[in-house]
Amino acid sequence: MLPLRDVNPSTTAPILTGILIAVNVGVFWHYSDPELLQEAIYTLGYIPAEGFTLKKALTSMFMHGGWLHLLFNMWTLWVFGDNIEEALGKVGYALLYVGS
């Protein structure tokens, strides 16, 4: 089931949610060129066999496997992100996003 909306209206503008969506879409669009995508997978994506690096842990959260993956993730972020951003504040929300 695809959530179309939530029932908890937000009283503040979801600025950070909008920024996160824009960054995710921008990164996806930038790396849509097959040559750039191959490079991005190895330089930005998390590859378990290579072990943990903080850089890849942070950059891999902006990588998506295709348009549908991006669309569903961004839709869910839009539907629920405003309430989470309002409840946790921008710093708490950013920490949750980066830490998850």
Short mmCIF file of N, CA and C in Angstrom, two decimals:
data_model
loop_
_atom_site.label_atom_id
_atom_site.label_comp_id
_atom_site.label_asym_id
_atom_site.label_seq_id
_atom_site.Cartn_x
_atom_site.Cartn_y
_atom_site.Cartn_z
N MET A 1 0.85 -1.17 0.00
CA MET A 1 0.00 0.00 0.00
C MET A 1 0.90 1.23 0.00
N LEU A 2 0.59 2.17 -0.86
CA LEU A 2 1.36 3.41 -0.97
C LEU A 2 0.65 4.50 -0.18
N PRO A 3 1.33 5.08 0.82
CA PRO A 3 0.69 6.16 1.58
C PRO A 3 0.55 7.40 0.70
N LEU A 4 -0.66 7.93 0.62
CA LEU A 4 -0.90 9.12 -0.19
C LEU A 4 -0.69 10.40 0.60
N ARG A 5 -0.94 10.32 1.89
CA ARG A 5 -0.76 11.48 2.78
C ARG A 5 -0.84 10.97 4.21
N ASP A 6 -0.47 11.84 5.13
CA ASP A 6 -0.64 11.48 6.53
C ASP A 6 -1.78 12.33 7.11
N VAL A 7 -2.20 12.00 8.31
CA VAL A 7 -3.32 12.71 8.91
C VAL A 7 -2.87 13.73 9.94
N ASN A 8 -1.56 13.90 10.08
CA ASN A 8 -1.01 14.84 11.04
C ASN A 8 -0.44 16.05 10.30
N PRO A 9 -1.22 17.10 10.17
CA PRO A 9 -0.69 18.26 9.45
C PRO A 9 0.47 18.90 10.22
N SER A 10 1.46 19.34 9.48
CA SER A 10 2.61 19.99 10.07
C SER A 10 2.33 21.48 10.20
N THR A 11 2.83 22.09 11.26
CA THR A 11 2.61 23.53 11.46
C THR A 11 3.80 24.35 10.99
N THR A 12 4.88 23.69 10.59
CA THR A 12 6.06 24.40 10.09
C THR A 12 6.39 23.91 8.68
N ALA A 13 7.10 24.73 7.95
CA ALA A 13 7.50 24.34 6.60
C ALA A 13 8.61 23.29 6.68
N PRO A 14 8.48 22.20 5.94
CA PRO A 14 9.48 21.13 5.99
C PRO A 14 10.71 21.47 5.14
N ILE A 15 11.47 22.45 5.57
CA ILE A 15 12.60 22.94 4.77
C ILE A 15 13.67 21.86 4.59
N LEU A 16 14.07 21.21 5.67
CA LEU A 16 15.11 20.19 5.57
C LEU A 16 14.65 19.00 4.73
N THR A 17 13.39 18.64 4.85
CA THR A 17 12.84 17.56 4.03
C THR A 17 12.96 17.92 2.56
N GLY A 18 12.60 19.14 2.21
CA GLY A 18 12.72 19.60 0.83
C GLY A 18 14.16 19.59 0.34
N ILE A 19 15.08 20.00 1.20
CA ILE A 19 16.50 20.00 0.84
C ILE A 19 16.99 18.57 0.62
N LEU A 20 16.61 17.65 1.50
CA LEU A 20 17.02 16.25 1.35
C LEU A 20 16.48 15.65 0.05
N ILE A 21 15.23 15.96 -0.27
CA ILE A 21 14.65 15.46 -1.51
C ILE A 21 15.40 16.04 -2.71
N ALA A 22 15.67 17.34 -2.67
CA ALA A 22 16.38 17.99 -3.78
C ALA A 22 17.78 17.40 -3.96
N VAL A 23 18.48 17.16 -2.87
CA VAL A 23 19.83 16.59 -2.96
C VAL A 23 19.77 15.17 -3.53
N ASN A 24 18.83 14.36 -3.05
CA ASN A 24 18.69 13.00 -3.55
C ASN A 24 18.38 12.98 -5.04
N VAL A 25 17.45 13.81 -5.47
CA VAL A 25 17.08 13.88 -6.89
C VAL A 25 18.25 14.41 -7.71
N GLY A 26 18.93 15.44 -7.19
CA GLY A 26 20.07 16.01 -7.90
C GLY A 26 21.20 15.01 -8.08
N VAL A 27 21.52 14.26 -7.04
CA VAL A 27 22.57 13.24 -7.14
C VAL A 27 22.16 12.17 -8.13
N PHE A 28 20.92 11.73 -8.07
CA PHE A 28 20.44 10.71 -9.01
C PHE A 28 20.52 11.21 -10.44
N TRP A 29 20.07 12.42 -10.66
CA TRP A 29 20.09 13.00 -12.01
C TRP A 29 21.52 13.15 -12.51
N HIS A 30 22.40 13.64 -11.65
CA HIS A 30 23.80 13.85 -12.04
C HIS A 30 24.46 12.54 -12.46
N TYR A 31 24.19 11.48 -11.74
CA TYR A 31 24.83 10.20 -12.03
C TYR A 31 23.98 9.30 -12.93
N SER A 32 23.04 9.88 -13.66
CA SER A 32 22.22 9.07 -14.57
C SER A 32 22.99 8.70 -15.84
N ASP A 33 24.08 9.39 -16.11
CA ASP A 33 24.96 9.01 -17.22
C ASP A 33 25.64 7.68 -16.85
N PRO A 34 25.52 6.65 -17.70
CA PRO A 34 26.07 5.33 -17.34
C PRO A 34 27.55 5.35 -16.97
N GLU A 35 28.34 6.18 -17.64
CA GLU A 35 29.77 6.24 -17.31
C GLU A 35 29.99 6.83 -15.92
N LEU A 36 29.26 7.89 -15.61
CA LEU A 36 29.37 8.50 -14.28
C LEU A 36 28.82 7.58 -13.20
N LEU A 37 27.75 6.85 -13.53
CA LEU A 37 27.14 5.95 -12.56
C LEU A 37 28.11 4.86 -12.13
N GLN A 38 28.80 4.28 -13.08
CA GLN A 38 29.76 3.22 -12.75
C GLN A 38 30.83 3.75 -11.79
N GLU A 39 31.34 4.94 -12.08
CA GLU A 39 32.34 5.55 -11.20
C GLU A 39 31.75 5.84 -9.82
N ALA A 40 30.50 6.35 -9.80
CA ALA A 40 29.86 6.71 -8.54
C ALA A 40 29.62 5.49 -7.66
N ILE A 41 29.28 4.38 -8.27
CA ILE A 41 29.04 3.17 -7.48
C ILE A 41 30.30 2.80 -6.69
N TYR A 42 31.44 2.91 -7.33
CA TYR A 42 32.68 2.53 -6.66
C TYR A 42 33.24 3.60 -5.74
N THR A 43 32.96 4.87 -6.03
CA THR A 43 33.52 5.93 -5.18
C THR A 43 32.57 6.41 -4.10
N LEU A 44 31.25 6.32 -4.34
CA LEU A 44 30.27 6.84 -3.38
C LEU A 44 29.43 5.76 -2.72
N GLY A 45 29.23 4.65 -3.41
CA GLY A 45 28.37 3.59 -2.89
C GLY A 45 29.06 2.75 -1.83
N TYR A 46 28.28 2.17 -0.96
CA TYR A 46 28.82 1.32 0.10
C TYR A 46 29.02 -0.09 -0.45
N ILE A 47 30.23 -0.58 -0.38
CA ILE A 47 30.56 -1.93 -0.84
C ILE A 47 31.07 -2.69 0.38
N PRO A 48 30.27 -3.62 0.92
CA PRO A 48 30.63 -4.30 2.17
C PRO A 48 32.01 -4.95 2.15
N ALA A 49 32.43 -5.50 1.02
CA ALA A 49 33.72 -6.18 0.95
C ALA A 49 34.89 -5.23 1.18
N GLU A 50 34.67 -3.94 0.98
CA GLU A 50 35.73 -2.95 1.17
C GLU A 50 35.82 -2.47 2.62
N GLY A 51 34.87 -2.85 3.43
CA GLY A 51 34.87 -2.40 4.82
C GLY A 51 34.21 -1.04 4.98
N PHE A 52 34.08 -0.62 6.21
CA PHE A 52 33.38 0.62 6.54
C PHE A 52 34.29 1.83 6.37
N THR A 53 33.77 2.85 5.70
CA THR A 53 34.41 4.17 5.70
C THR A 53 33.31 5.20 5.94
N LEU A 54 33.61 6.22 6.70
CA LEU A 54 32.62 7.25 7.00
C LEU A 54 32.15 7.94 5.74
N LYS A 55 33.06 8.21 4.81
CA LYS A 55 32.69 8.88 3.56
C LYS A 55 31.61 8.09 2.83
N LYS A 56 31.85 6.79 2.66
CA LYS A 56 30.88 5.98 1.92
C LYS A 56 29.58 5.78 2.71
N ALA A 57 29.66 5.77 4.01
CA ALA A 57 28.44 5.67 4.82
C ALA A 57 27.57 6.90 4.60
N LEU A 58 28.19 8.06 4.45
CA LEU A 58 27.43 9.30 4.24
C LEU A 58 26.98 9.46 2.80
N THR A 59 27.84 9.16 1.83
CA THR A 59 27.47 9.37 0.43
C THR A 59 26.52 8.31 -0.10
N SER A 60 26.59 7.09 0.43
CA SER A 60 25.74 6.02 -0.10
C SER A 60 24.26 6.26 0.18
N MET A 61 23.95 7.07 1.18
CA MET A 61 22.53 7.31 1.48
C MET A 61 21.85 8.15 0.40
N PHE A 62 22.63 8.74 -0.49
CA PHE A 62 22.06 9.53 -1.57
C PHE A 62 22.07 8.78 -2.90
N MET A 63 22.47 7.52 -2.90
CA MET A 63 22.50 6.69 -4.10
C MET A 63 21.23 5.85 -4.16
N HIS A 64 20.65 5.75 -5.36
CA HIS A 64 19.43 4.96 -5.55
C HIS A 64 19.60 4.05 -6.76
N GLY A 65 18.93 2.91 -6.71
CA GLY A 65 19.09 1.88 -7.73
C GLY A 65 18.28 2.08 -8.99
N GLY A 66 17.46 3.08 -9.06
CA GLY A 66 16.64 3.33 -10.24
C GLY A 66 15.58 4.36 -9.94
N TRP A 67 14.83 4.74 -10.99
CA TRP A 67 13.79 5.77 -10.83
C TRP A 67 12.72 5.37 -9.81
N LEU A 68 12.28 4.11 -9.85
CA LEU A 68 11.24 3.69 -8.90
C LEU A 68 11.76 3.72 -7.47
N HIS A 69 12.98 3.28 -7.26
CA HIS A 69 13.59 3.32 -5.94
C HIS A 69 13.61 4.75 -5.43
N LEU A 70 14.09 5.67 -6.27
CA LEU A 70 14.13 7.08 -5.91
C LEU A 70 12.73 7.62 -5.65
N LEU A 71 11.80 7.35 -6.56
CA LEU A 71 10.43 7.87 -6.44
C LEU A 71 9.76 7.43 -5.14
N PHE A 72 9.81 6.15 -4.83
CA PHE A 72 9.15 5.68 -3.62
C PHE A 72 9.83 6.19 -2.35
N ASN A 73 11.15 6.26 -2.36
CA ASN A 73 11.85 6.80 -1.19
C ASN A 73 11.53 8.28 -0.98
N MET A 74 11.53 9.06 -2.06
CA MET A 74 11.28 10.49 -1.92
C MET A 74 9.81 10.76 -1.58
N TRP A 75 8.91 9.96 -2.11
CA TRP A 75 7.50 10.12 -1.77
C TRP A 75 7.29 9.85 -0.28
N THR A 76 7.88 8.79 0.22
CA THR A 76 7.76 8.46 1.64
C THR A 76 8.40 9.53 2.50
N LEU A 77 9.55 10.03 2.07
CA LEU A 77 10.21 11.12 2.80
C LEU A 77 9.32 12.35 2.83
N TRP A 78 8.65 12.66 1.72
CA TRP A 78 7.77 13.83 1.66
C TRP A 78 6.55 13.65 2.56
N VAL A 79 5.94 12.47 2.53
CA VAL A 79 4.72 12.23 3.30
C VAL A 79 4.99 12.27 4.80
N PHE A 80 6.06 11.62 5.25
CA PHE A 80 6.31 11.50 6.68
C PHE A 80 7.38 12.44 7.22
N GLY A 81 8.22 12.97 6.35
CA GLY A 81 9.34 13.79 6.78
C GLY A 81 8.95 15.06 7.49
N ASP A 82 7.86 15.70 7.07
CA ASP A 82 7.46 16.96 7.71
C ASP A 82 7.14 16.77 9.18
N ASN A 83 6.46 15.69 9.51
CA ASN A 83 6.12 15.43 10.92
C ASN A 83 7.36 15.07 11.74
N ILE A 84 8.25 14.31 11.15
CA ILE A 84 9.48 13.95 11.87
C ILE A 84 10.35 15.18 12.06
N GLU A 85 10.45 16.01 11.03
CA GLU A 85 11.23 17.24 11.13
C GLU A 85 10.66 18.16 12.20
N GLU A 86 9.34 18.26 12.26
CA GLU A 86 8.71 19.11 13.27
C GLU A 86 8.91 18.55 14.68
N ALA A 87 8.80 17.24 14.83
CA ALA A 87 8.92 16.62 16.15
C ALA A 87 10.35 16.64 16.69
N LEU A 88 11.32 16.39 15.82
CA LEU A 88 12.71 16.29 16.27
C LEU A 88 13.50 17.59 16.12
N GLY A 89 12.96 18.51 15.35
CA GLY A 89 13.73 19.70 15.02
C GLY A 89 14.67 19.39 13.87
N LYS A 90 15.21 20.42 13.27
CA LYS A 90 16.05 20.21 12.10
C LYS A 90 17.33 19.44 12.41
N VAL A 91 17.97 19.75 13.53
CA VAL A 91 19.21 19.05 13.89
C VAL A 91 18.94 17.59 14.22
N GLY A 92 17.91 17.33 15.03
CA GLY A 92 17.56 15.96 15.37
C GLY A 92 17.16 15.15 14.14
N TYR A 93 16.43 15.78 13.25
CA TYR A 93 16.00 15.13 12.01
C TYR A 93 17.20 14.81 11.13
N ALA A 94 18.12 15.76 11.01
CA ALA A 94 19.33 15.53 10.21
C ALA A 94 20.16 14.39 10.80
N LEU A 95 20.28 14.36 12.12
CA LEU A 95 21.03 13.28 12.77
C LEU A 95 20.35 11.93 12.56
N LEU A 96 19.03 11.90 12.63
CA LEU A 96 18.30 10.66 12.38
C LEU A 96 18.50 10.20 10.94
N TYR A 97 18.43 11.13 10.00
CA TYR A 97 18.59 10.79 8.58
C TYR A 97 19.99 10.23 8.32
N VAL A 98 20.99 10.91 8.84
CA VAL A 98 22.37 10.48 8.62
C VAL A 98 22.66 9.19 9.37
N GLY A 99 22.09 9.03 10.54
CA GLY A 99 22.36 7.85 11.36
C GLY A 99 21.60 6.60 10.96
N SER A 100 20.60 6.75 10.11
CA SER A 100 19.78 5.57 9.77
C SER A 100 20.30 4.80 8.58
#
